[in-house]
PDB file of C-alpha atoms in Angstrom:
ATOM      1  CA  GLU A  47      87.798  98.839  95.345  1.00 60.00           C
ATOM      2  CA  THR A  48      87.397 100.142  98.961  1.00 73.00           C
ATOM      3  CA  GLY A  49      88.829  98.321 101.730  1.00 90.00           C
ATOM      4  CA  VAL A  50      87.448  97.821 105.062  1.00 95.00           C
ATOM      5  CA  THR A  51      87.041 101.042 107.208  1.00 95.00           C
ATOM      6  CA  GLN A  52      86.353 101.543 110.923  1.00 97.00           C
ATOM      7  CA  SER A  53      85.231 104.578 112.922  1.00 96.00           C
ATOM      8  CA  PRO A  54      86.337 106.155 115.057  1.00 96.00           C
ATOM      9  CA  THR A  55      90.038 105.650 115.185  1.00 95.00           C
ATOM     10  CA  HIS A  56      90.301 106.281 118.828  1.00 96.00           C
ATOM     11  CA  LEU A  57      87.742 106.654 121.621  1.00 96.00           C
ATOM     12  CA  ILE A  58      88.004 107.360 125.361  1.00 98.00           C
ATOM     13  CA  LYS A  59      85.196 106.412 127.659  1.00 97.00           C
ATOM     14  CA  THR A  60      84.633 106.050 131.425  1.00 98.00           C
ATOM     15  CA  ARG A  61      83.663 102.944 133.234  1.00 98.00           C
ATOM     16  CA  GLY A  62      79.952 102.315 133.038  1.00 97.00           C
ATOM     17  CA  GLN A  63      79.336 104.179 129.746  1.00 98.00           C
ATOM     18  CA  GLN A  64      78.330 102.503 126.477  1.00 98.00           C
ATOM     19  CA  VAL A  65      79.977 102.744 123.209  1.00 98.00           C
ATOM     20  CA  THR A  66      79.245 102.031 119.449  1.00 98.00           C
ATOM     21  CA  LEU A  67      81.950 101.156 117.148  1.00 98.00           C
ATOM     22  CA  ARG A  68      81.340 101.105 113.377  1.00 98.00           C
ATOM     23  CA  CYS A  69      82.714  99.057 110.301  1.00 97.00           C
ATOM     24  CA  SER A  70      82.182  99.356 106.576  1.00 96.00           C
ATOM     25  CA  SER A  71      82.939  95.952 104.888  1.00 93.00           C
ATOM     26  CA  GLN A  72      84.846  95.539 101.584  1.00 91.00           C
ATOM     27  CA  SER A  73      82.714  95.978  98.591  1.00 89.00           C
ATOM     28  CA  GLY A  74      80.821  92.693  97.802  1.00 88.00           C
ATOM     29  CA  HIS A  75      81.469  91.212 101.335  1.00 91.00           C
ATOM     30  CA  ASN A  76      78.404  90.056 103.117  1.00 91.00           C
ATOM     31  CA  THR A  77      80.220  88.573 106.285  1.00 92.00           C
ATOM     32  CA  VAL A  78      81.697  90.783 109.078  1.00 95.00           C
ATOM     33  CA  SER A  79      83.643  89.472 112.193  1.00 95.00           C
ATOM     34  CA  TRP A  80      84.760  91.542 115.181  1.00 97.00           C
ATOM     35  CA  TYR A  81      87.778  90.796 117.395  1.00 98.00           C
ATOM     36  CA  GLN A  82      89.088  92.241 120.460  1.00 98.00           C
ATOM     37  CA  GLN A  83      92.904  92.633 120.819  1.00 97.00           C
ATOM     38  CA  ALA A  84      94.173  93.484 124.156  1.00 95.00           C
ATOM     39  CA  LEU A  85      97.615  94.948 124.603  1.00 92.00           C
ATOM     40  CA  GLY A  86     100.288  92.405 123.871  1.00 89.00           C
ATOM     41  CA  GLN A  87      97.861  89.682 122.908  1.00 92.00           C
ATOM     42  CA  GLY A  88      96.489  88.141 119.788  1.00 95.00           C
ATOM     43  CA  PRO A  89      93.036  89.076 118.552  1.00 97.00           C
ATOM     44  CA  GLN A  90      90.010  87.222 120.186  1.00 97.00           C
ATOM     45  CA  PHE A  91      86.834  86.417 118.221  1.00 96.00           C
ATOM     46  CA  ILE A  92      83.813  88.327 119.622  1.00 97.00           C
ATOM     47  CA  PHE A  93      81.209  87.492 116.953  1.00 96.00           C
ATOM     48  CA  GLN A  94      80.282  87.238 113.196  1.00 94.00           C
ATOM     49  CA  TYR A  95      77.651  88.430 111.247  1.00 94.00           C
ATOM     50  CA  TYR A  96      76.346  87.033 107.859  1.00 91.00           C
ATOM     51  CA  ARG A  97      73.548  88.522 105.951  1.00 90.00           C
ATOM     52  CA  GLU A  98      72.312  90.569 108.901  1.00 92.00           C
ATOM     53  CA  GLU A  99      72.181  87.453 111.296  1.00 92.00           C
ATOM     54  CA  GLU A 100      74.574  86.769 114.018  1.00 92.00           C
ATOM     55  CA  ASN A 101      76.518  83.681 112.799  1.00 89.00           C
ATOM     56  CA  GLY A 102      78.668  82.547 115.838  1.00 90.00           C
ATOM     57  CA  ARG A 103      79.788  84.101 118.980  1.00 93.00           C
ATOM     58  CA  GLY A 104      82.987  83.837 120.982  1.00 93.00           C
ATOM     59  CA  ASN A 105      83.291  83.808 124.774  1.00 94.00           C
ATOM     60  CA  PHE A 106      82.091  87.286 125.428  1.00 97.00           C
ATOM     61  CA  PRO A 107      79.315  88.526 127.758  1.00 97.00           C
ATOM     62  CA  PRO A 108      75.928  89.633 126.479  1.00 96.00           C
ATOM     63  CA  ARG A 109      76.763  93.324 126.990  1.00 98.00           C
ATOM     64  CA  PHE A 110      78.778  92.898 123.847  1.00 98.00           C
ATOM     65  CA  SER A 111      76.243  93.164 121.047  1.00 97.00           C
ATOM     66  CA  GLY A 112      76.189  93.758 117.312  1.00 96.00           C
ATOM     67  CA  LEU A 113      74.142  94.474 114.297  1.00 96.00           C
ATOM     68  CA  GLN A 114      74.632  94.230 110.530  1.00 96.00           C
ATOM     69  CA  PHE A 115      72.780  96.403 108.177  1.00 94.00           C
ATOM     70  CA  PRO A 116      71.383  95.696 104.607  1.00 93.00           C
ATOM     71  CA  ASN A 117      74.530  97.283 103.042  1.00 90.00           C
ATOM     72  CA  TYR A 118      76.546  94.674 105.144  1.00 91.00           C
ATOM     73  CA  SER A 119      78.204  97.442 107.387  1.00 94.00           C
ATOM     74  CA  SER A 120      78.249  96.555 111.154  1.00 97.00           C
ATOM     75  CA  GLU A 121      78.196  97.941 114.598  1.00 98.00           C
ATOM     76  CA  LEU A 122      79.709  96.766 117.735  1.00 98.00           C
ATOM     77  CA  ASN A 123      78.093  97.938 120.793  1.00 98.00           C
ATOM     78  CA  VAL A 124      79.476  97.378 124.409  1.00 98.00           C
ATOM     79  CA  ASN A 125      77.429  98.366 127.470  1.00 97.00           C
ATOM     80  CA  ALA A 126      78.390  98.982 131.140  1.00 97.00           C
ATOM     81  CA  LEU A 127      82.020  99.435 129.954  1.00 98.00           C
ATOM     82  CA  GLU A 128      84.777  97.940 132.177  1.00 98.00           C
ATOM     83  CA  LEU A 129      88.376  98.776 132.475  1.00 97.00           C
ATOM     84  CA  ASP A 130      89.227  95.397 131.037  1.00 97.00           C
ATOM     85  CA  ASP A 131      87.345  96.519 127.704  1.00 98.00           C
ATOM     86  CA  SER A 132      90.280  98.732 126.816  1.00 98.00           C
ATOM     87  CA  ALA A 133      91.593  97.231 123.648  1.00 97.00           C
ATOM     88  CA  LEU A 134      92.022  97.570 119.910  1.00 97.00           C
ATOM     89  CA  TYR A 135      88.696  96.418 118.220  1.00 98.00           C
ATOM     90  CA  LEU A 136      89.212  94.943 114.912  1.00 97.00           C
ATOM     91  CA  CYS A 137      86.483  94.413 112.139  1.00 97.00           C
ATOM     92  CA  ALA A 138      87.167  91.874 109.119  1.00 95.00           C
ATOM     93  CA  SER A 139      85.079  91.238 106.126  1.00 94.00           C
ATOM     94  CA  SER A 140      84.840  88.213 103.878  1.00 90.00           C
ATOM     95  CA  LEU A 141      83.103  87.352 100.706  1.00 87.00           C
ATOM     96  CA  VAL A 142      81.197  84.630 102.690  1.00 81.00           C
ATOM     97  CA  PRO A 143      81.939  82.825 105.797  1.00 80.00           C
ATOM     98  CA  GLY A 144      85.133  80.710 105.448  1.00 77.00           C
ATOM     99  CA  ASN A 145      86.827  82.862 102.990  1.00 81.00           C
ATOM    100  CA  GLU A 146      89.804  84.930 103.567  1.00 85.00           C
ATOM    101  CA  GLN A 147      89.097  87.893 106.111  1.00 90.00           C
ATOM    102  CA  PHE A 148      90.204  91.386 105.320  1.00 92.00           C
ATOM    103  CA  PHE A 149      90.801  93.500 108.251  1.00 95.00           C
ATOM    104  CA  GLY A 150      90.192  97.198 108.982  1.00 95.00           C
ATOM    105  CA  PRO A 151      92.688  99.421 110.882  1.00 94.00           C
ATOM    106  CA  GLY A 152      90.827  99.042 114.094  1.00 96.00           C
ATOM    107  CA  THR A 153      89.378 101.220 116.808  1.00 97.00           C
ATOM    108  CA  ARG A 154      91.508 101.866 120.129  1.00 96.00           C
ATOM    109  CA  LEU A 155      89.254 102.047 123.068  1.00 98.00           C
ATOM    110  CA  THR A 156      90.350 103.286 126.309  1.00 98.00           C
ATOM    111  CA  VAL A 157      88.205 103.011 129.311  1.00 98.00           C
ATOM    112  CA  LEU A 158      89.106 105.055 132.278  1.00 96.00           C
TER     113      LEU A 158
ATOM    114  CA  ALA B 173      88.856  73.496 121.135  1.00 81.00           C
ATOM    115  CA  GLN B 174      91.640  74.739 118.800  1.00 87.00           C
ATOM    116  CA  THR B 175      94.860  76.477 120.234  1.00 93.00           C
ATOM    117  CA  VAL B 176      97.702  78.177 118.479  1.00 97.00           C
ATOM    118  CA  THR B 177     100.924  78.669 120.309  1.00 97.00           C
ATOM    119  CA  GLN B 178     103.855  81.028 119.223  1.00 97.00           C
ATOM    120  CA  SER B 179     106.809  80.366 121.460  1.00 96.00           C
ATOM    121  CA  GLN B 180     108.964  83.095 120.510  1.00 96.00           C
ATOM    122  CA  PRO B 181     107.850  86.540 121.918  1.00 96.00           C
ATOM    123  CA  GLU B 182     110.542  88.490 120.041  1.00 97.00           C
ATOM    124  CA  MET B 183     112.930  87.929 117.212  1.00 97.00           C
ATOM    125  CA  SER B 184     115.715  89.969 115.631  1.00 97.00           C
ATOM    126  CA  VAL B 185     117.201  89.767 112.121  1.00 97.00           C
ATOM    127  CA  GLN B 186     119.749  91.537 110.086  1.00 98.00           C
ATOM    128  CA  GLU B 187     118.534  93.136 106.789  1.00 97.00           C
ATOM    129  CA  ALA B 188     118.878  90.649 103.941  1.00 97.00           C
ATOM    130  CA  GLU B 189     119.144  87.638 106.193  1.00 97.00           C
ATOM    131  CA  THR B 190     116.647  84.862 106.572  1.00 98.00           C
ATOM    132  CA  VAL B 191     114.463  84.413 109.627  1.00 98.00           C
ATOM    133  CA  THR B 192     112.101  81.668 110.686  1.00 98.00           C
ATOM    134  CA  LEU B 193     109.171  82.111 112.981  1.00 98.00           C
ATOM    135  CA  SER B 194     107.463  79.142 114.737  1.00 98.00           C
ATOM    136  CA  CYS B 195     103.981  78.139 115.254  1.00 98.00           C
ATOM    137  CA  THR B 196     102.313  75.066 116.673  1.00 98.00           C
ATOM    138  CA  TYR B 197      98.651  74.347 116.997  1.00 97.00           C
ATOM    139  CA  ASP B 198      96.295  71.745 118.272  1.00 96.00           C
ATOM    140  CA  THR B 199      93.143  70.589 116.583  1.00 92.00           C
ATOM    141  CA  SER B 200      91.149  67.403 116.069  1.00 90.00           C
ATOM    142  CA  GLU B 201      89.843  68.826 112.791  1.00 88.00           C
ATOM    143  CA  SER B 202      90.998  67.307 109.431  1.00 87.00           C
ATOM    144  CA  ASN B 203      90.020  70.385 107.235  1.00 88.00           C
ATOM    145  CA  TYR B 204      91.197  73.832 108.185  1.00 92.00           C
ATOM    146  CA  TYR B 205      93.242  76.764 106.964  1.00 93.00           C
ATOM    147  CA  LEU B 206      96.472  78.175 108.590  1.00 95.00           C
ATOM    148  CA  PHE B 207      97.507  81.770 108.048  1.00 96.00           C
ATOM    149  CA  TRP B 208     100.344  84.201 108.842  1.00 97.00           C
ATOM    150  CA  TYR B 209      99.208  87.599 109.458  1.00 96.00           C
ATOM    151  CA  LYS B 210     101.511  90.745 109.850  1.00 97.00           C
ATOM    152  CA  GLN B 211     100.511  93.584 112.030  1.00 95.00           C
ATOM    153  CA  PRO B 212     102.792  96.806 111.621  1.00 93.00           C
ATOM    154  CA  PRO B 213     102.665  99.701 114.147  1.00 86.00           C
ATOM    155  CA  SER B 214     100.096 101.119 111.834  1.00 79.00           C
ATOM    156  CA  ARG B 215      97.876  98.293 113.367  1.00 83.00           C
ATOM    157  CA  GLN B 216      96.413  97.113 110.212  1.00 87.00           C
ATOM    158  CA  MET B 217      96.288  93.280 110.110  1.00 93.00           C
ATOM    159  CA  ILE B 218      97.713  92.047 106.650  1.00 93.00           C
ATOM    160  CA  LEU B 219      97.530  88.504 105.542  1.00 93.00           C
ATOM    161  CA  VAL B 220     101.074  87.307 104.585  1.00 96.00           C
ATOM    162  CA  ILE B 221     100.369  83.696 103.515  1.00 95.00           C
ATOM    163  CA  ARG B 222      97.789  80.995 103.655  1.00 94.00           C
ATOM    164  CA  GLN B 223      98.019  77.264 103.786  1.00 95.00           C
ATOM    165  CA  GLU B 224      95.141  74.854 103.135  1.00 92.00           C
ATOM    166  CA  ALA B 225      95.667  71.738 105.233  1.00 92.00           C
ATOM    167  CA  TYR B 226      94.634  69.353 102.437  1.00 90.00           C
ATOM    168  CA  LYS B 227      97.439  70.622 100.352  1.00 89.00           C
ATOM    169  CA  GLN B 228     100.783  68.802 100.897  1.00 85.00           C
ATOM    170  CA  GLN B 229     102.763  71.574  99.088  1.00 92.00           C
ATOM    171  CA  ASN B 230     104.077  74.304 101.122  1.00 94.00           C
ATOM    172  CA  ALA B 231     102.624  77.781 100.351  1.00 93.00           C
ATOM    173  CA  THR B 232     105.034  80.500  99.032  1.00 94.00           C
ATOM    174  CA  GLU B 233     104.521  84.095  98.357  1.00 93.00           C
ATOM    175  CA  ASN B 234     107.482  86.053  96.955  1.00 95.00           C
ATOM    176  CA  ARG B 235     109.964  86.144  99.941  1.00 97.00           C
ATOM    177  CA  PHE B 236     107.600  84.344 102.346  1.00 97.00           C
ATOM    178  CA  SER B 237     107.305  80.620 102.636  1.00 97.00           C
ATOM    179  CA  VAL B 238     105.935  78.138 105.100  1.00 97.00           C
ATOM    180  CA  ASN B 239     106.936  74.692 106.453  1.00 97.00           C
ATOM    181  CA  PHE B 240     103.801  72.813 107.110  1.00 96.00           C
ATOM    182  CA  GLN B 241     104.244  69.683 109.024  1.00 95.00           C
ATOM    183  CA  LYS B 242     100.665  68.406 109.432  1.00 94.00           C
ATOM    184  CA  ALA B 243     101.414  65.353 111.605  1.00 93.00           C
ATOM    185  CA  ALA B 244     103.460  67.422 113.822  1.00 95.00           C
ATOM    186  CA  LYS B 245     100.925  70.330 113.796  1.00 96.00           C
ATOM    187  CA  SER B 246     103.745  72.798 113.081  1.00 97.00           C
ATOM    188  CA  PHE B 247     103.455  75.804 110.759  1.00 97.00           C
ATOM    189  CA  SER B 248     106.608  77.984 110.554  1.00 98.00           C
ATOM    190  CA  LEU B 249     107.112  81.014 108.549  1.00 98.00           C
ATOM    191  CA  LYS B 250     110.421  81.698 106.740  1.00 98.00           C
ATOM    192  CA  ILE B 251     111.201  85.226 105.604  1.00 98.00           C
ATOM    193  CA  SER B 252     114.068  85.529 103.035  1.00 98.00           C
ATOM    194  CA  ASP B 253     115.986  88.681 102.118  1.00 97.00           C
ATOM    195  CA  SER B 254     114.540  90.496 105.265  1.00 98.00           C
ATOM    196  CA  GLN B 255     113.627  93.981 104.633  1.00 97.00           C
ATOM    197  CA  LEU B 256     113.188  96.946 107.014  1.00 96.00           C
ATOM    198  CA  GLY B 257     109.418  97.007 106.165  1.00 95.00           C
ATOM    199  CA  ASP B 258     109.050  93.447 107.572  1.00 97.00           C
ATOM    200  CA  THR B 259     109.339  94.932 111.142  1.00 96.00           C
ATOM    201  CA  ALA B 260     106.065  94.029 112.588  1.00 97.00           C
ATOM    202  CA  MET B 261     104.138  91.717 114.866  1.00 97.00           C
ATOM    203  CA  TYR B 262     103.486  88.553 113.172  1.00 98.00           C
ATOM    204  CA  PHE B 263     100.424  86.277 114.115  1.00 98.00           C
ATOM    205  CA  CYS B 264      99.830  82.614 113.332  1.00 98.00           C
ATOM    206  CA  ALA B 265      96.100  81.931 112.980  1.00 97.00           C
ATOM    207  CA  PHE B 266      93.792  78.791 112.517  1.00 95.00           C
ATOM    208  CA  MET B 267      90.465  78.632 110.819  1.00 93.00           C
ATOM    209  CA  LYS B 268      88.229  75.539 110.632  1.00 88.00           C
ATOM    210  CA  LEU B 269      87.166  74.927 107.053  1.00 78.00           C
ATOM    211  CA  PHE B 270      83.618  73.714 107.515  1.00 71.00           C
ATOM    212  CA  GLY B 271      81.231  74.832 110.184  1.00 66.00           C
ATOM    213  CA  ALA B 272      78.725  77.529 110.760  1.00 64.00           C
ATOM    214  CA  THR B 273      81.232  80.039 112.055  1.00 72.00           C
ATOM    215  CA  ASN B 274      84.731  80.343 110.413  1.00 78.00           C
ATOM    216  CA  LYS B 275      86.421  82.413 113.133  1.00 90.00           C
ATOM    217  CA  LEU B 276      90.122  82.863 113.288  1.00 94.00           C
ATOM    218  CA  ILE B 277      92.077  81.706 116.242  1.00 95.00           C
ATOM    219  CA  PHE B 278      95.272  83.481 116.821  1.00 97.00           C
ATOM    220  CA  GLY B 279      98.509  82.870 118.624  1.00 97.00           C
ATOM    221  CA  THR B 280     100.024  85.539 120.910  1.00 96.00           C
ATOM    222  CA  GLY B 281     102.373  86.845 118.232  1.00 97.00           C
ATOM    223  CA  THR B 282     105.936  87.270 117.583  1.00 98.00           C
ATOM    224  CA  LEU B 283     107.532  90.734 117.414  1.00 97.00           C
ATOM    225  CA  LEU B 284     110.056  90.775 114.592  1.00 98.00           C
ATOM    226  CA  ALA B 285     112.703  93.437 114.347  1.00 97.00           C
ATOM    227  CA  VAL B 286     114.714  93.896 111.261  1.00 97.00           C
ATOM    228  CA  GLN B 287     118.057  95.636 111.875  1.00 96.00           C
ATOM    229  CA  PRO B 288     119.864  97.753 109.374  1.00 95.00           C
TER     230      PRO B 288
END
């Protein structure tokens, strides 16, 4: 059984650019949640996708958007990057919403 | 809105000793889960233990156990026979049981250092 994978591992962008982060969910899981973890903080919920539809959103601006594909993998897109977007972005998958969430290793995004 | 508070930013324990990490939470919900996650330097968030609020019995997983006090909204983690591999950031997290979105709400974490 393959766990949750994320790509890339690290990414460096400049302010104003756009970025796409990718996540492959664990086999059989149809729900993906994205979290932002700033340095020294706990993860903050960005949004959740269930069966290709957004299933809830945290307190993040619209320039944070996502997609979920038929194979339940997911993308997180961030437009007009700001310095404060520098963080570890975690993806977690679950069998269905409400079940245990299994996390990937994260993508470290640095915005200069 | 739910909140999770971890009041111990850092803790240290000697190998083979026992340590307790504290967590309090605030919610008006009756049905929810509480979790402890471990995040080592590798960054991978690993589930340590889970407690369902409707269960009165405290959860245990090998060397890890919790003290769940629902009325006090307290959820502490006890690590027995601490090992060097337990060195990590530990996060307490809350998840509502019913609802359209089952998001995890995390505390700010406790950095645990196990000393040889």
